[in-house]
Coordinates of C-alpha atoms in Angstrom, one line a residue:
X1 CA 0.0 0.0 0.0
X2 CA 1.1 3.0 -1.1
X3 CA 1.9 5.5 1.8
X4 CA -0.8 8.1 2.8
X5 CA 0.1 11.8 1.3
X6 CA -2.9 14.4 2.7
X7 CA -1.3 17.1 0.8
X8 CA -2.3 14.9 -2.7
X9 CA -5.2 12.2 -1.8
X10 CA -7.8 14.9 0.4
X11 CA -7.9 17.5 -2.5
X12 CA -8.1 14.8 -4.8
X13 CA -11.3 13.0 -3.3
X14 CA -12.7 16.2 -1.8
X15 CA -12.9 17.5 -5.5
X16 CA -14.5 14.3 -6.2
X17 CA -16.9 14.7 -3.3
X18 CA -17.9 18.3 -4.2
X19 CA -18.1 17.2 -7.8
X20 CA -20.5 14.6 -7.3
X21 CA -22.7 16.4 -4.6
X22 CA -21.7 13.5 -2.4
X23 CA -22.7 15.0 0.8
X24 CA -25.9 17.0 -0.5
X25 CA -29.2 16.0 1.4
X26 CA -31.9 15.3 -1.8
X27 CA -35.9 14.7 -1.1
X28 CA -36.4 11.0 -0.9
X29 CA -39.1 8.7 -0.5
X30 CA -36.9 5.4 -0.5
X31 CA -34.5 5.9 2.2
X32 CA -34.6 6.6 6.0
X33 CA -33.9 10.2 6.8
X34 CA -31.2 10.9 9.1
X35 CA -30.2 14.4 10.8
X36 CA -26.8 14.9 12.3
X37 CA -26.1 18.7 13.8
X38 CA -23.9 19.9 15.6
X39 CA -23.3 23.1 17.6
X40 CA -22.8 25.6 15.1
X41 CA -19.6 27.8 16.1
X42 CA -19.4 30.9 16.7
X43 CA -17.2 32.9 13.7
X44 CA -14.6 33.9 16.0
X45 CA -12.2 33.9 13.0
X46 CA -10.0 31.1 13.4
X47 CA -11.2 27.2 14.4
X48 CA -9.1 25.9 16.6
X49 CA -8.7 21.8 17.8
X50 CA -12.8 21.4 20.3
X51 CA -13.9 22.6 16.3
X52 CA -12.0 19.6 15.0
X53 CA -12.6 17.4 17.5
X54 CA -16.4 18.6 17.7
X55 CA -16.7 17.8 14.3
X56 CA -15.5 14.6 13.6
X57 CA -17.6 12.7 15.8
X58 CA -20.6 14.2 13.9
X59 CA -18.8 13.4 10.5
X60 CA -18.6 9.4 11.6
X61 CA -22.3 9.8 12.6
X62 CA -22.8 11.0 9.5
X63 CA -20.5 8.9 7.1
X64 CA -21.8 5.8 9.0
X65 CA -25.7 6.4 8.5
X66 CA -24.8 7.3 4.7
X67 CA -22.8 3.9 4.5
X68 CA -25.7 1.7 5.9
X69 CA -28.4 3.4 3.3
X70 CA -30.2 6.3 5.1
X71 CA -31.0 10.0 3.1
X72 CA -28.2 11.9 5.7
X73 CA -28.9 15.7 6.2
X74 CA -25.4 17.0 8.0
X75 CA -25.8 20.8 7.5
X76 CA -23.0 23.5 8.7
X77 CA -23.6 26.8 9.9
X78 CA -22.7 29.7 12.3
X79 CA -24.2 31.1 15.9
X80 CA -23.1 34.3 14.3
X81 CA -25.1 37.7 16.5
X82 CA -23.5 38.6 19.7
X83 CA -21.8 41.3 21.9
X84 CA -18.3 40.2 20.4
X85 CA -18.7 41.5 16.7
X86 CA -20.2 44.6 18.3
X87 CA -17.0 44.6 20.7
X88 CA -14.6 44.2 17.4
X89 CA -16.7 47.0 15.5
X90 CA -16.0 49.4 18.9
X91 CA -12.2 48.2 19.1
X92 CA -11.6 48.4 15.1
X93 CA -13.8 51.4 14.0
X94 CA -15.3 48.7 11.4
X95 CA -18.9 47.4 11.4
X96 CA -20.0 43.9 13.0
X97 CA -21.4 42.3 10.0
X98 CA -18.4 43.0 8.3
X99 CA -16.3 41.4 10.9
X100 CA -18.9 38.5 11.5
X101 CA -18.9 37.6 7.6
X102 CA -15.0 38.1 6.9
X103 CA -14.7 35.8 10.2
X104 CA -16.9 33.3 8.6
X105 CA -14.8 33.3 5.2
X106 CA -12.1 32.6 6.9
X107 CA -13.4 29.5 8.9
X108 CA -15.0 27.7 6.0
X109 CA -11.9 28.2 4.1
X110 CA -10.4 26.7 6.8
X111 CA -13.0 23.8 7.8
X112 CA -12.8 22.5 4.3
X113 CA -9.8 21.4 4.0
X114 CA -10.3 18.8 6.9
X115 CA -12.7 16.7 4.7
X116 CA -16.1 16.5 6.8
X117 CA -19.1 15.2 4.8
X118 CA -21.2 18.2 5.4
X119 CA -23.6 19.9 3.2
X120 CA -22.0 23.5 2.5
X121 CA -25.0 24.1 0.1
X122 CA -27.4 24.6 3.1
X123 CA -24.3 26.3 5.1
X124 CA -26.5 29.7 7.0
X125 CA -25.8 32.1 9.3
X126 CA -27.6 33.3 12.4
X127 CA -27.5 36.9 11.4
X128 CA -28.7 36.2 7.9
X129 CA -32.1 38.1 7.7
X130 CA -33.6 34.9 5.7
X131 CA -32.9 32.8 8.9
X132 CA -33.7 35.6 11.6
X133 CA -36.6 36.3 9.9
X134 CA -38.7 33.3 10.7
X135 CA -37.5 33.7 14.2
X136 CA -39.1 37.1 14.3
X137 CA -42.1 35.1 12.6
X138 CA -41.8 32.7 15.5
X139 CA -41.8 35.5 17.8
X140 CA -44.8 36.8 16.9
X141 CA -46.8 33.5 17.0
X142 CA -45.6 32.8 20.4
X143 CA -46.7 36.5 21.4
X144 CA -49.9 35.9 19.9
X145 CA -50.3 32.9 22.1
X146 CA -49.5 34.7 25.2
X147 CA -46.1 33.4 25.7
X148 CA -44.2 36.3 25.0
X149 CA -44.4 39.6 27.2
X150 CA -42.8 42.7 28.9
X151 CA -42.5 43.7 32.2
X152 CA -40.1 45.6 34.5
X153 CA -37.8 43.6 36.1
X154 CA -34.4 43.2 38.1
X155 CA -31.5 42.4 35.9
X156 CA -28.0 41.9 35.4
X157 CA -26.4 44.5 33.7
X158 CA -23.0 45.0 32.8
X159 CA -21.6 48.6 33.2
X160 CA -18.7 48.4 30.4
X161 CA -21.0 46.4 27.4
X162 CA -24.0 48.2 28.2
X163 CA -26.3 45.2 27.8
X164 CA -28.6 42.6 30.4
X165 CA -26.9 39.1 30.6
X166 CA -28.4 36.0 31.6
X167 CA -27.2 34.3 34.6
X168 CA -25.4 31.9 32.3
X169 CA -23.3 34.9 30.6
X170 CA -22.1 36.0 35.0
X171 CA -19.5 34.6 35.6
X172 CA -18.0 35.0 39.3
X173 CA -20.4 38.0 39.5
X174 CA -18.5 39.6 36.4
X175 CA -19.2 39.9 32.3
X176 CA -18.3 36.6 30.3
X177 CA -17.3 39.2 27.9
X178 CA -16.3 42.3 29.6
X179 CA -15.3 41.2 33.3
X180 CA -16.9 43.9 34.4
X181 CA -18.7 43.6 37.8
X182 CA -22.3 42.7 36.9
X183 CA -24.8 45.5 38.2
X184 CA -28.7 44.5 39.5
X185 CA -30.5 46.8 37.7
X186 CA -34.2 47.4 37.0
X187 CA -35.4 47.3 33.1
X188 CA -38.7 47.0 31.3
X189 CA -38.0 43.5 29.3
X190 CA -39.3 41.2 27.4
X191 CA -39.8 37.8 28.7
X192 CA -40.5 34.3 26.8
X193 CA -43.1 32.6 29.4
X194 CA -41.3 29.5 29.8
X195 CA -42.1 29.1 33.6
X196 CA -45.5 28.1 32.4
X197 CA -43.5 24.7 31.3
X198 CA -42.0 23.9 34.4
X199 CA -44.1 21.1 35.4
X200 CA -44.1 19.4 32.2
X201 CA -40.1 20.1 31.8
X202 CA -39.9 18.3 35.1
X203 CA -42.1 15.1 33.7
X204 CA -40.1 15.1 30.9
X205 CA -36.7 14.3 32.2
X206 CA -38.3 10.4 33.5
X207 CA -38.4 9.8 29.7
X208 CA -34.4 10.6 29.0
X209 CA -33.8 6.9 29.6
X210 CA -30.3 7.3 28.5
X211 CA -29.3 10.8 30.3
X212 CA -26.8 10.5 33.0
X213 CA -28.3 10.5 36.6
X214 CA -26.2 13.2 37.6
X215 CA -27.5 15.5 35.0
X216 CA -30.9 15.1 35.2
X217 CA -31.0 16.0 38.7
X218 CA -28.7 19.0 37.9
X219 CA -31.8 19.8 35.3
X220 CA -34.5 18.8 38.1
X221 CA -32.6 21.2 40.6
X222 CA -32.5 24.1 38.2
X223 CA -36.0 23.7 37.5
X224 CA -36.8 23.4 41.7
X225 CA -40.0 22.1 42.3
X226 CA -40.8 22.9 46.0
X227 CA -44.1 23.0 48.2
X228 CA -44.3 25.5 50.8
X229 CA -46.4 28.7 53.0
X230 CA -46.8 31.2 51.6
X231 CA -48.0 33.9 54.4
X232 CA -48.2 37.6 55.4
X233 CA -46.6 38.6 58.4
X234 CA -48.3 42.0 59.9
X235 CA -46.1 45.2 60.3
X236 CA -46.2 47.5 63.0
X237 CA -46.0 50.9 62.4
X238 CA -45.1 50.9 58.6
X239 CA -45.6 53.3 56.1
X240 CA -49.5 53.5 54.2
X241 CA -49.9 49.9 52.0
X242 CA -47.5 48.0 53.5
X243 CA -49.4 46.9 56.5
X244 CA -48.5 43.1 55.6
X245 CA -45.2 41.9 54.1
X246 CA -45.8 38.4 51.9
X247 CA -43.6 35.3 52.8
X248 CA -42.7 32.1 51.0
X249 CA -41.1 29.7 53.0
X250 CA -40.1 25.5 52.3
X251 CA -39.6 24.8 55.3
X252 CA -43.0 26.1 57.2
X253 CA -41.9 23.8 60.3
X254 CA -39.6 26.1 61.6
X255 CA -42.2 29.3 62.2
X256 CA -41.3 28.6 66.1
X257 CA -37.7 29.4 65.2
X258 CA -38.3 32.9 63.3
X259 CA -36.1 35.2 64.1
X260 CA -36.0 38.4 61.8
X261 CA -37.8 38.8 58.1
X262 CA -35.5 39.7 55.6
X263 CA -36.7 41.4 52.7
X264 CA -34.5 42.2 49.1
X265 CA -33.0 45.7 48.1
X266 CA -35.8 45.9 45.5
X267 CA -38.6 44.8 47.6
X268 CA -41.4 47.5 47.2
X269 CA -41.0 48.5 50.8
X270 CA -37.3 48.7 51.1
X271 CA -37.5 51.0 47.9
X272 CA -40.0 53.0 49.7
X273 CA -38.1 53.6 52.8
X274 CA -34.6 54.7 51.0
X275 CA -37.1 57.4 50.0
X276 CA -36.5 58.9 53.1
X277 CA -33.2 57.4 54.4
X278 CA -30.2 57.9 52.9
X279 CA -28.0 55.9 54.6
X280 CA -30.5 53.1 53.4
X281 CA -30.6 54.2 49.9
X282 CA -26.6 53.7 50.0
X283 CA -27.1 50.2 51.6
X284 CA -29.7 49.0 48.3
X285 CA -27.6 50.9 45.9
X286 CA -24.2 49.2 46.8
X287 CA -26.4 45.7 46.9
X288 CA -27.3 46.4 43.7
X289 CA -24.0 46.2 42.5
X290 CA -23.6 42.1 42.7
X291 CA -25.2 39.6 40.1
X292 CA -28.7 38.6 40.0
X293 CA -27.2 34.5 40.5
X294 CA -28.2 32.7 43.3
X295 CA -24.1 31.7 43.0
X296 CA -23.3 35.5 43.6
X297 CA -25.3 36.1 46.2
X298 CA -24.1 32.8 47.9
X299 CA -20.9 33.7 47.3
X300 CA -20.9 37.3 48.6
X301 CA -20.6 38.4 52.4
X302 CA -23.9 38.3 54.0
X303 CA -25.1 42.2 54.8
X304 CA -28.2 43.4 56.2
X305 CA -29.4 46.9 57.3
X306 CA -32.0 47.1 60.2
X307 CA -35.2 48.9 59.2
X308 CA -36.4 49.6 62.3
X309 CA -39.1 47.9 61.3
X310 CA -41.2 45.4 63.1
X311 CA -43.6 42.7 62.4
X312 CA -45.5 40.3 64.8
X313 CA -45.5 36.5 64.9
X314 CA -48.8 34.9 63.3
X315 CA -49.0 33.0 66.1
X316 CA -48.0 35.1 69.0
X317 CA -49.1 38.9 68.5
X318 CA -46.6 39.8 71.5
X319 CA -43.9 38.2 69.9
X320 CA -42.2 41.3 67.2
X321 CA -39.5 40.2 64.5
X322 CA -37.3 43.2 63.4
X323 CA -37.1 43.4 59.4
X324 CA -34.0 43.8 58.0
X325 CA -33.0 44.3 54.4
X326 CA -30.7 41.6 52.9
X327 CA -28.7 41.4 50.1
X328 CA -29.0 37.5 49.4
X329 CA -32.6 38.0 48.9
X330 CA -33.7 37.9 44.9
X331 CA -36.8 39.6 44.4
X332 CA -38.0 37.5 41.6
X333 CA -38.0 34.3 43.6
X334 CA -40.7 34.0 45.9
X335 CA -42.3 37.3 47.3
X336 CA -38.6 38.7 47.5
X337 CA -39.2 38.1 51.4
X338 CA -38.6 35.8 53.8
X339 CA -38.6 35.0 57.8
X340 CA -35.2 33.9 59.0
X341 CA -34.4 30.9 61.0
X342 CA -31.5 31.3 62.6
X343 CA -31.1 27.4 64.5
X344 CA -31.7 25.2 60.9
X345 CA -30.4 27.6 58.3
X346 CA -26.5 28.2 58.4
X347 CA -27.3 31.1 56.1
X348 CA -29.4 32.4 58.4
X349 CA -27.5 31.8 61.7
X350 CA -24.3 33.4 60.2
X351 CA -26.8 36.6 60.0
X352 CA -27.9 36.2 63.1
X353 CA -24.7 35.9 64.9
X354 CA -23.6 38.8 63.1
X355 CA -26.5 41.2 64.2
X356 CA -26.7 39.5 67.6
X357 CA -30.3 38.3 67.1
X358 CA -31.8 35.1 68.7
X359 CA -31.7 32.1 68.0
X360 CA -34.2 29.4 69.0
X361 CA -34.0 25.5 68.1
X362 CA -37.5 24.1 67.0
X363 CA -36.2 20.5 66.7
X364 CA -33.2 18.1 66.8
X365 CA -32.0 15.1 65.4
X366 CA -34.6 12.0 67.2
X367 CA -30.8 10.1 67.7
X368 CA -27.4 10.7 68.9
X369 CA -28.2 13.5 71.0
X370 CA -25.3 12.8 73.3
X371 CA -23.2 14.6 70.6
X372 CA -25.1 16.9 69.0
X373 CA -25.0 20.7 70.6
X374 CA -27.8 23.3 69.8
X375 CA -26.8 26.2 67.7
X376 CA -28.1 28.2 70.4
X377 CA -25.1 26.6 72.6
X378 CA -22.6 27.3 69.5
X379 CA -23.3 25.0 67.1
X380 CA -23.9 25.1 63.6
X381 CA -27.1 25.2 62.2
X382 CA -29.0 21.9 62.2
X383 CA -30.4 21.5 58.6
X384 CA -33.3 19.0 58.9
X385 CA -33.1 15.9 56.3
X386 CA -36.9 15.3 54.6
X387 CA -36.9 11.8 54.8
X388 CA -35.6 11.0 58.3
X389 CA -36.7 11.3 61.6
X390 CA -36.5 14.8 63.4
X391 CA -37.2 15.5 67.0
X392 CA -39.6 18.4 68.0
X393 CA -38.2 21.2 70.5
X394 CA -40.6 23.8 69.5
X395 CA -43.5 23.1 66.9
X396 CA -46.5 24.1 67.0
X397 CA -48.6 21.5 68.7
X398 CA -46.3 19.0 70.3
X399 CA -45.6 16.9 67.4
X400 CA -43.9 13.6 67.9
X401 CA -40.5 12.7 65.7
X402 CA -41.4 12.4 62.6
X403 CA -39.6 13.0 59.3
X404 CA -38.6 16.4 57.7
X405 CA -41.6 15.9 54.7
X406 CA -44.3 14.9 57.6
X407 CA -43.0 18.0 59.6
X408 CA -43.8 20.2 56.8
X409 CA -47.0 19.2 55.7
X410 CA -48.2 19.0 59.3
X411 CA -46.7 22.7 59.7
X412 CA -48.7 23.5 56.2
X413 CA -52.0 21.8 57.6
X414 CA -52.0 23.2 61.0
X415 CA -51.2 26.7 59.5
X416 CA -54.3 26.5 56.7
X417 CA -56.7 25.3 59.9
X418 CA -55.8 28.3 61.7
X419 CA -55.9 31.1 59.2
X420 CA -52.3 31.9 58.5
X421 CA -51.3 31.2 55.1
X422 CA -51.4 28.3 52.4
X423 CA -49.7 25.5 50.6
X424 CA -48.6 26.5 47.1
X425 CA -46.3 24.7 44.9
X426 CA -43.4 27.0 43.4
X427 CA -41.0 26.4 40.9
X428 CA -37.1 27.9 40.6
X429 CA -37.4 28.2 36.9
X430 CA -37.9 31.8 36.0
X431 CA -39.2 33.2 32.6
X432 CA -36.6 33.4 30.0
X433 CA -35.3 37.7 30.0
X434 CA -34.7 37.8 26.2
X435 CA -34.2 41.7 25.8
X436 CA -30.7 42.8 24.7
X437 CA -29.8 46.4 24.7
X438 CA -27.1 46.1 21.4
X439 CA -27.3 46.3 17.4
X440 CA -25.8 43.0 16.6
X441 CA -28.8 40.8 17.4
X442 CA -32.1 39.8 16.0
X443 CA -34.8 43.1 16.5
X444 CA -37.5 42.4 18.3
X445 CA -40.2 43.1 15.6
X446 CA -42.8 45.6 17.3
X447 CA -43.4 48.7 17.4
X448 CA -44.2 51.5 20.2
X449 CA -47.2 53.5 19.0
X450 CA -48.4 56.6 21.0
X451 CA -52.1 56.0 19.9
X452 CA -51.8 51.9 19.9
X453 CA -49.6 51.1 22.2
X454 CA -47.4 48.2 21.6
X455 CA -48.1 46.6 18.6
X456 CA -46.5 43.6 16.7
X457 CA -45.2 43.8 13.2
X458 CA -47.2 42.6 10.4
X459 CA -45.7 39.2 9.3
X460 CA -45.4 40.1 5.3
X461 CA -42.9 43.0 6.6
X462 CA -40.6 40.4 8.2
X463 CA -37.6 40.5 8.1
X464 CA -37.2 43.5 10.1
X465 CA -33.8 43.6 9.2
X466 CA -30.9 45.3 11.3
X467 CA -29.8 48.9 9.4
X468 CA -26.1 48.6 7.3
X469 CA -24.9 51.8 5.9
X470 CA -21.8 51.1 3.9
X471 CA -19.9 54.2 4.5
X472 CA -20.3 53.6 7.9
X473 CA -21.4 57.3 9.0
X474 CA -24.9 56.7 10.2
X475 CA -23.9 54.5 13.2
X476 CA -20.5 55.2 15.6
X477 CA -20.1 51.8 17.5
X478 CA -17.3 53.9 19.5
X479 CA -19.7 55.2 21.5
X480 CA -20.9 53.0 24.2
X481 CA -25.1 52.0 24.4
X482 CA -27.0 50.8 21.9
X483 CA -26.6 52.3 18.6
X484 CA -29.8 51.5 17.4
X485 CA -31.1 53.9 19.7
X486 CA -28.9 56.7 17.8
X487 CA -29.6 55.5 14.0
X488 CA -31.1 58.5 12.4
X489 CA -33.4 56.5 10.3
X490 CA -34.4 53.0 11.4
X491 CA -36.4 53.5 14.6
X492 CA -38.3 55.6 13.3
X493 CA -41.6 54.1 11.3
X494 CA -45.3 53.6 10.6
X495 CA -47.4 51.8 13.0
X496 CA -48.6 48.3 11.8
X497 CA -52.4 49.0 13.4
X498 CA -53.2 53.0 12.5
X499 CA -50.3 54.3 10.4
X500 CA -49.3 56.7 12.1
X501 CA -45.5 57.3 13.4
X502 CA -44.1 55.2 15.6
X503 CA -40.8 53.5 16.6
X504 CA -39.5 50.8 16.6
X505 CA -38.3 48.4 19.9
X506 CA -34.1 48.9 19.4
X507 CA -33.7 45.7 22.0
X508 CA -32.5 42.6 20.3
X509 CA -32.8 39.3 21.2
X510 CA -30.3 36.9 23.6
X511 CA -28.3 35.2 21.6
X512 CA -29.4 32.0 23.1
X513 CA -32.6 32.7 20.9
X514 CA -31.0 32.4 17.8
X515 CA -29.1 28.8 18.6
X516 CA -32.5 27.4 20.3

């Protein structure tokens, strides 16, 4: 045999291939269709050896399914919008499609070479307007079904690329771009209502037969199906409309331990009272600075300021818990509230130790109690398992040992028969914040209409298709926000409903849009 010479046999047979339209996916009744993708790259410029590796296991897939007779459709493409380009553009005074498009060029020209069997004839890009286009067209049929909508909420935002990330793009509280520290700020945004599929995302993971364990419990924790109180505790001399603040709590069964409520920088009331309070206006505005991650806020030193506030017990009106505002409290889980409990919370009993407040034990493990010492007495918090046997100290009608779970519904039961509160079941998973505040994504097609309001884009005027002035003068990407905002032209426009002048929304869509 011959020895094997790449530089002569691969452009040999790779003209052949191209030639004969070897790879190309036809129509066809006869065979068994078979899709292999995988993740398109982004066009960073060059491919380096994850591409190669990434795409060879997909090539075998696809070289084997064509050797054993089924139709194979192995496409190639690029995850091409992103902050990035629009990074570049600032950096090189050029314009991000024509880096993002140059960049792609160059990868194909140097992907080809390698020999995968792909199909270059259906090769796309994210931020061609053919392809972006029917995402706006999916857009607009999931806002016509009520799963798309805008709201004001809390963010991350990061100061240096001027745009919300999702908690995915924070990493160690800074910009997976930038490394700037992330900022909690609040924004009107748009939101994909994908918390409405929590339950069924759940079900679903029992039918990933071949998933590894590990990861579908990662996917069942991130999704976080709990049953719980929710509650009101009453407030003593508060300001007008804040006479009750709402709680959700897991773990009702320790109501006998409470200790303080702790409510989030941008709880209504906490934004009411640094109103009048500078000192706590200082406190949310420096809270504010961290990530919106429950990681962050794990990670970060525990800080609370003392409202002066007080609330009574639901079950003891003499009994007054101080209210404190916290910075590891998200508003957007929950009721951005909760009650503190000091003895089965290490969280918690850190705080409490560090603003001297009680702590009171409301059970203890129903064995080995020779060694076990009370947090009260030092210890550290005494986190209750659900499914073992627990020992009451404190509950709320002398309940025996019984597990964690039992302890919980009891506490739910007994606190529904007496008036204070009510199971609910609560999910982790928050709606999907899709709003982007650059040029170099997919627009969001609607329009802001004085008379109309907000009103979608007609579908026969998709694409809505991002503004590219080839002399370059009508945008400066040098200057820092979004520059759609600044385009002299393309907000402006006719409203879809009455025809009069509107504008158009300049937010773009997460690039995690455009890959799903």
């Amino acid at each position: 045999m011959s020895r094997y010479d790449p530089s002569v046999i691969e452009p040999k047979w790779q003209a052949v291939w191209e030639e004969s339209e070897t790879f190309c996916a036809v129509r066809s009744d006869d065979k068994p269709k078979y899709y292999v993708l995988e993740m398109f790259p982004y066009p960073s410029g060059r491919i380096h050896i994850g591409h190669v590796r990434n795409y060879t296991m997909g090539d075998v897939i696809a070289r084997y399914k064509l050797s054993t007779g089924h139709n194979v459709l192995h496409p190639m493409g690029f995850d091409a919008f992103g902050m990035p380009a629009e990074n570049a553009a600032m950096a090189s005074g050029g314009h991000p499609k024509d880096w993002t498009y140059s960049n792609i060029d160059t990868m194909v020209s140097q992907m080809k070479p390698l020999g995968f069997g792909l199909d270059w004839s259906r090769m796309f890009a994210t931020c061609d307007p053919e392809y972006y286009g029917q995402q706006q067209a999916l857009f607009l049929d999931m806002l016509e079904s009520g799963l798309v909508y805008r709201k004001n909420a809390v963010v991350n935002w990061d100061p240096v690329d001027m745009t919300v990330l999702a908690n995915e793009q924070v990493i160690d509280g800074k910009g997976w771009r930038s490394g700037a520290e992330v900022e909690r700020r609040e924004l009107t945004q748009w939101f994909f209502k994908i918390s409405d599929m929590s339950e069924e995302l759940l079900d679903a993971l029992d039918t990933l037969d071949d998933w590894p364990a590990k990861v579908k419990l990662m996917q069942a924790n991130w999704i976080g199906k709990s049953r719980g109180l929710q509650f009101a505790f009453s407030t003593i001399d508060a300001p007008d409309g804040f006479d009750r603040i709402e709680v959700y709590t897991t773990r009702p069964d320790t109501l006998m331990g409470a200790s303080f409520v702790g409510i989030s920088p941008d709880h209504p009331l906490a934004k009411h009272l640094e109103k009048d309070n500078a000192e706590l206006a200082a406190f949310n505005a420096d809270c504010r600075k961290g990530g919106t991650t429950e990681e962050a806020l794990e990670k970060a030193e525990k800080k609370g300021f003392d409202t002066g506030l007080r609330v009574r017990h639901p079950f003891d009106t003499a009994w007054e818990l101080p209210v404190y505002v916290a910075n590891f409290i998200l508003m957007d889980y929950g009721t951005g509230a909760i009650f503190g409990c000091p003895a089965h919370d290490q969280r918690d009993l850190d705080f409490a130790r560090k603003y001297d407040l009680p702590v009171q034990s409301t059970y203890a493990p129903a064995a080995g109690e020779d060694a076990f010492v009370l947090p009260e007495d030092g210890g550290p918090a005494y986190v209750p398992p659900k499914t073992e046997a627990v020992r009451y100290i404190k509950g709320f009608a002398g309940e025996e040992a019984q597990t964690g779970n039992e302890g919980i519904d009891a506490a739910i039961d007994f606190c529904e028969k007496n008036g204070v509160g009510h199971g609910v079941t609560k999910f982790r998973l928050r709606d999907w914040g899709l709003s982007r505040q650059r040029y170099w994504g997919c627009p969001i097609p609607v329009v802001h209409c004085d008379a109309c309001g907000v009103v979608p884009e007609k579908k026969e005027n998709l694409p809505i298709a991002l503004p590219y002035d080839e002399d370059g003068t009508a945008i400066d990407f040098g200057v820092p926000g979004n520059p759609l905002d600044r385009h002299p032209s393309w907000r402006n426009c006719a409203c879809p409903s009455c025809g009069q002048p509107a504008t158009r929304e300049t937010d773009t869509m997460d690039t995690f849009v455009d890959s799903s």
